[in-house]
Amino acid sequence: MRKRLATFAAVSLLALAGCLHRDLPPDTAVMPAGALGTNGDIDIRALDIAAFDFAHAITGNPGKAATAIAALDYLGGELNSSPRWIDMDSLTRLQMLDWRTKMRAQVGISPTAPAQAVLNTMLALGQAYQANDQAAVQHLLASPIFTIPPDQVADRLGNIPYNASLNAVTTRADSVLDDVNFSG
C-alpha cells in the first residue's frame, strides 16, 4: 500500500511539474517610434525590409546590412512573442527566430546580447553609415554586443552573402503578414 501511495505521489508530482513548465518567449526588443522610416505598422515595414534586402547579397553597403539585420533580429522575437502573430505558421516563426541566431553569429554578435541592445546598435549603425559619420560608426562597431574586433564586424557587414533559406523564410513570412493584415 505504501509503495502504491509513493508511486502515485511521484507520478502526481511529475505531472504537476509538467504543467508548470512553460517555454518562455524569446527576448524581444521594442522598435523605437519612427524607426525604419515609418510611422505606420512597424512589423510590416520590418518584414518588407528583411524580405527585400535578404533577397540578394548585400555587398558594399554595411548600413543597409545593419538595418536589415536590425529588422530580422526584431522580427525573430516579435513574431514569437506577440499575440498578434499567434495564427502565423509556427514553423515560419521558429525559422525567423533561428535566422536571428544565425545572422548574429555571421556578423559577430554575441548570442546572449539583449535584443534591445542589438536592435538599438544596429539601427544606429545603419544611420551612422548612411550619414557617413565615421566617428559614430567606429564607436558603434566597438559595442559590447560584438564578440569580434570592429574591423571584422565592418568587413562582415560589407559582405552579407545571399542565402536561399533566409530569403525563403523572410519572403514566406512577408506574404503571410500580407495575408493576415490585408485579407477581408
Short mmCIF file of C-alpha atoms in Angstrom, two decimals:
data_model
loop_
_atom_site.label_atom_id
_atom_site.label_comp_id
_atom_site.label_asym_id
_atom_site.label_seq_id
_atom_site.Cartn_x
_atom_site.Cartn_y
_atom_site.Cartn_z
CA MET A 1 0.00 0.00 0.00
CA ARG A 2 2.79 2.42 0.90
CA LYS A 3 4.61 1.57 -2.30
CA ARG A 4 1.48 2.35 -4.34
CA LEU A 5 0.99 5.62 -2.48
CA ALA A 6 4.63 6.59 -3.03
CA THR A 7 4.36 5.74 -6.73
CA PHE A 8 1.12 7.72 -7.03
CA ALA A 9 2.72 10.71 -5.26
CA ALA A 10 5.76 10.60 -7.54
CA VAL A 11 3.65 10.40 -10.68
CA SER A 12 1.43 13.23 -9.44
CA LEU A 13 4.44 15.44 -8.75
CA LEU A 14 5.87 14.76 -12.20
CA ALA A 15 2.53 15.58 -13.81
CA LEU A 16 2.28 18.79 -11.81
CA ALA A 17 5.83 19.75 -12.72
CA GLY A 18 4.97 19.18 -16.38
CA CYS A 19 2.01 21.53 -16.06
CA LEU A 20 4.19 24.22 -14.56
CA HIS A 21 6.83 24.05 -17.28
CA ARG A 22 6.38 26.74 -19.89
CA ASP A 23 8.64 27.88 -22.65
CA LEU A 24 9.45 31.50 -22.13
CA PRO A 25 9.05 33.79 -25.11
CA PRO A 26 12.31 34.88 -26.73
CA ASP A 27 13.95 38.14 -25.76
CA THR A 28 12.11 40.74 -27.81
CA ALA A 29 13.08 44.34 -28.45
CA VAL A 30 10.72 47.28 -28.71
CA MET A 31 11.13 49.09 -32.01
CA PRO A 32 11.51 52.84 -31.46
CA ALA A 33 8.79 55.07 -32.87
CA GLY A 34 9.58 56.20 -36.39
CA ALA A 35 12.31 53.59 -36.85
CA LEU A 36 12.85 52.05 -40.27
CA GLY A 37 11.42 55.16 -41.90
CA THR A 38 7.79 54.56 -40.99
CA ASN A 39 5.23 55.86 -38.56
CA GLY A 40 2.89 53.08 -39.66
CA ASP A 41 2.93 49.36 -38.91
CA ILE A 42 6.50 48.65 -37.85
CA ASP A 43 6.12 44.86 -38.11
CA ILE A 44 5.08 45.08 -41.76
CA ARG A 45 7.87 47.56 -42.52
CA ALA A 46 10.48 45.40 -40.77
CA LEU A 47 9.42 42.34 -42.73
CA ASP A 48 9.34 44.24 -46.02
CA ILE A 49 12.92 45.37 -45.36
CA ALA A 50 14.09 41.87 -44.39
CA ALA A 51 12.35 40.21 -47.33
CA PHE A 52 13.64 42.74 -49.86
CA ASP A 53 17.18 43.18 -48.54
CA PHE A 54 17.89 39.48 -47.98
CA ALA A 55 16.58 38.58 -51.45
CA HIS A 56 20.13 39.06 -52.70
CA ALA A 57 23.64 39.55 -51.36
CA ILE A 58 24.26 42.82 -49.53
CA THR A 59 27.73 43.84 -50.60
CA GLY A 60 29.44 47.18 -50.23
CA ASN A 61 26.58 48.65 -48.20
CA PRO A 62 27.13 47.95 -44.49
CA GLY A 63 24.48 50.50 -43.50
CA LYS A 64 21.82 48.64 -45.45
CA ALA A 65 23.05 45.37 -43.95
CA ALA A 66 22.88 46.77 -40.41
CA THR A 67 19.30 47.96 -40.94
CA ALA A 68 18.24 44.63 -42.47
CA ILE A 69 19.84 42.76 -39.56
CA ALA A 70 18.01 45.04 -37.10
CA ALA A 71 14.72 44.20 -38.84
CA LEU A 72 15.47 40.45 -38.82
CA ASP A 73 16.56 40.46 -35.18
CA TYR A 74 13.44 42.37 -34.13
CA LEU A 75 11.13 40.04 -36.07
CA GLY A 76 12.75 36.92 -34.64
CA GLY A 77 11.48 37.99 -31.24
CA GLU A 78 8.28 39.83 -32.21
CA LEU A 79 6.78 37.05 -34.32
CA ASN A 80 7.36 34.57 -31.49
CA SER A 81 6.17 36.67 -28.57
CA SER A 82 3.39 38.98 -29.74
CA PRO A 83 -0.18 37.64 -29.54
CA ARG A 84 -0.79 39.43 -32.84
CA TRP A 85 1.08 36.69 -34.70
CA ILE A 86 -0.27 33.62 -32.88
CA ASP A 87 -2.05 32.46 -36.05
CA MET A 88 1.11 32.63 -38.17
CA ASP A 89 2.54 29.24 -39.07
CA SER A 90 4.76 28.17 -36.16
CA LEU A 91 7.43 26.81 -38.50
CA THR A 92 7.83 30.23 -40.14
CA ARG A 93 8.01 31.94 -36.74
CA LEU A 94 10.62 29.49 -35.49
CA GLN A 95 12.67 29.81 -38.66
CA MET A 96 12.71 33.59 -38.22
CA LEU A 97 14.00 33.11 -34.68
CA ASP A 98 16.58 30.61 -35.94
CA TRP A 99 17.76 33.06 -38.59
CA ARG A 100 18.12 35.76 -35.93
CA THR A 101 20.58 33.43 -34.17
CA LYS A 102 22.39 32.53 -37.40
CA MET A 103 22.72 36.15 -38.52
CA ARG A 104 24.05 37.20 -35.13
CA ALA A 105 26.75 34.54 -35.45
CA GLN A 106 27.51 35.53 -39.03
CA VAL A 107 28.25 39.17 -38.17
CA GLY A 108 29.86 38.56 -34.76
CA ILE A 109 27.02 39.49 -32.41
CA SER A 110 27.00 37.66 -29.08
CA PRO A 111 24.23 35.05 -28.89
CA THR A 112 23.47 36.34 -25.38
CA ALA A 113 23.28 40.03 -26.32
CA PRO A 114 19.96 41.54 -25.23
CA ALA A 115 17.60 42.01 -28.16
CA GLN A 116 17.10 45.70 -27.34
CA ALA A 117 20.86 46.34 -27.36
CA VAL A 118 21.21 44.57 -30.70
CA LEU A 119 18.30 46.49 -32.23
CA ASN A 120 19.48 49.87 -30.94
CA THR A 121 23.08 49.28 -32.03
CA MET A 122 22.22 48.01 -35.50
CA LEU A 123 19.70 50.80 -36.17
CA ALA A 124 22.23 53.41 -35.03
CA LEU A 125 24.95 51.75 -37.09
CA GLY A 126 22.75 51.84 -40.19
CA GLN A 127 22.08 55.55 -39.64
CA ALA A 128 25.75 56.31 -38.96
CA TYR A 129 26.84 54.57 -42.16
CA GLN A 130 24.12 56.38 -44.13
CA ALA A 131 25.25 59.74 -42.72
CA ASN A 132 28.91 58.83 -43.36
CA ASP A 133 29.63 59.60 -39.68
CA GLN A 134 32.84 57.59 -39.29
CA ALA A 135 33.31 58.54 -35.63
CA ALA A 136 29.88 57.15 -34.77
CA VAL A 137 30.48 54.07 -36.93
CA GLN A 138 33.74 53.29 -35.13
CA HIS A 139 32.14 53.84 -31.74
CA LEU A 140 29.21 51.55 -32.58
CA LEU A 141 31.44 48.84 -34.07
CA ALA A 142 33.18 48.68 -30.67
CA SER A 143 29.86 47.98 -28.92
CA PRO A 144 29.89 45.18 -26.33
CA ILE A 145 27.25 43.28 -28.35
CA PHE A 146 30.04 42.23 -30.73
CA THR A 147 32.38 39.33 -30.00
CA ILE A 148 34.92 40.17 -32.69
CA PRO A 149 37.07 43.24 -33.39
CA PRO A 150 35.43 46.27 -35.05
CA ASP A 151 37.28 45.86 -38.36
CA GLN A 152 35.98 42.29 -38.69
CA VAL A 153 32.40 43.40 -37.93
CA ALA A 154 32.73 46.10 -40.61
CA ASP A 155 34.06 43.56 -43.13
CA ARG A 156 31.22 41.15 -42.41
CA LEU A 157 28.57 43.89 -42.67
CA GLY A 158 30.04 44.85 -46.02
CA ASN A 159 29.62 41.34 -47.38
CA ILE A 160 26.39 39.58 -46.41
CA PRO A 161 26.08 36.69 -48.89
CA TYR A 162 22.81 35.63 -50.43
CA ASN A 163 21.23 32.70 -48.62
CA ALA A 164 18.29 30.95 -50.28
CA SER A 165 16.94 29.64 -46.97
CA LEU A 166 16.93 33.10 -45.37
CA ASN A 167 15.33 34.55 -48.48
CA ALA A 168 12.65 31.86 -48.46
CA VAL A 169 11.67 32.37 -44.82
CA THR A 170 11.59 36.18 -44.98
CA THR A 171 9.58 36.05 -48.20
CA ARG A 172 7.16 33.48 -46.76
CA ALA A 173 6.69 35.47 -43.55
CA ASP A 174 6.20 38.67 -45.56
CA SER A 175 3.48 37.02 -47.67
CA VAL A 176 1.83 35.60 -44.55
CA LEU A 177 1.82 39.03 -42.94
CA ASP A 178 0.20 40.45 -46.05
CA ASP A 179 -2.47 37.73 -45.92
CA VAL A 180 -3.11 38.25 -42.20
CA ASN A 181 -3.29 42.02 -42.42
CA PHE A 182 -4.99 42.62 -45.74
CA SER A 183 -7.46 39.79 -46.18
CA GLY A 184 -11.09 40.70 -45.53
#
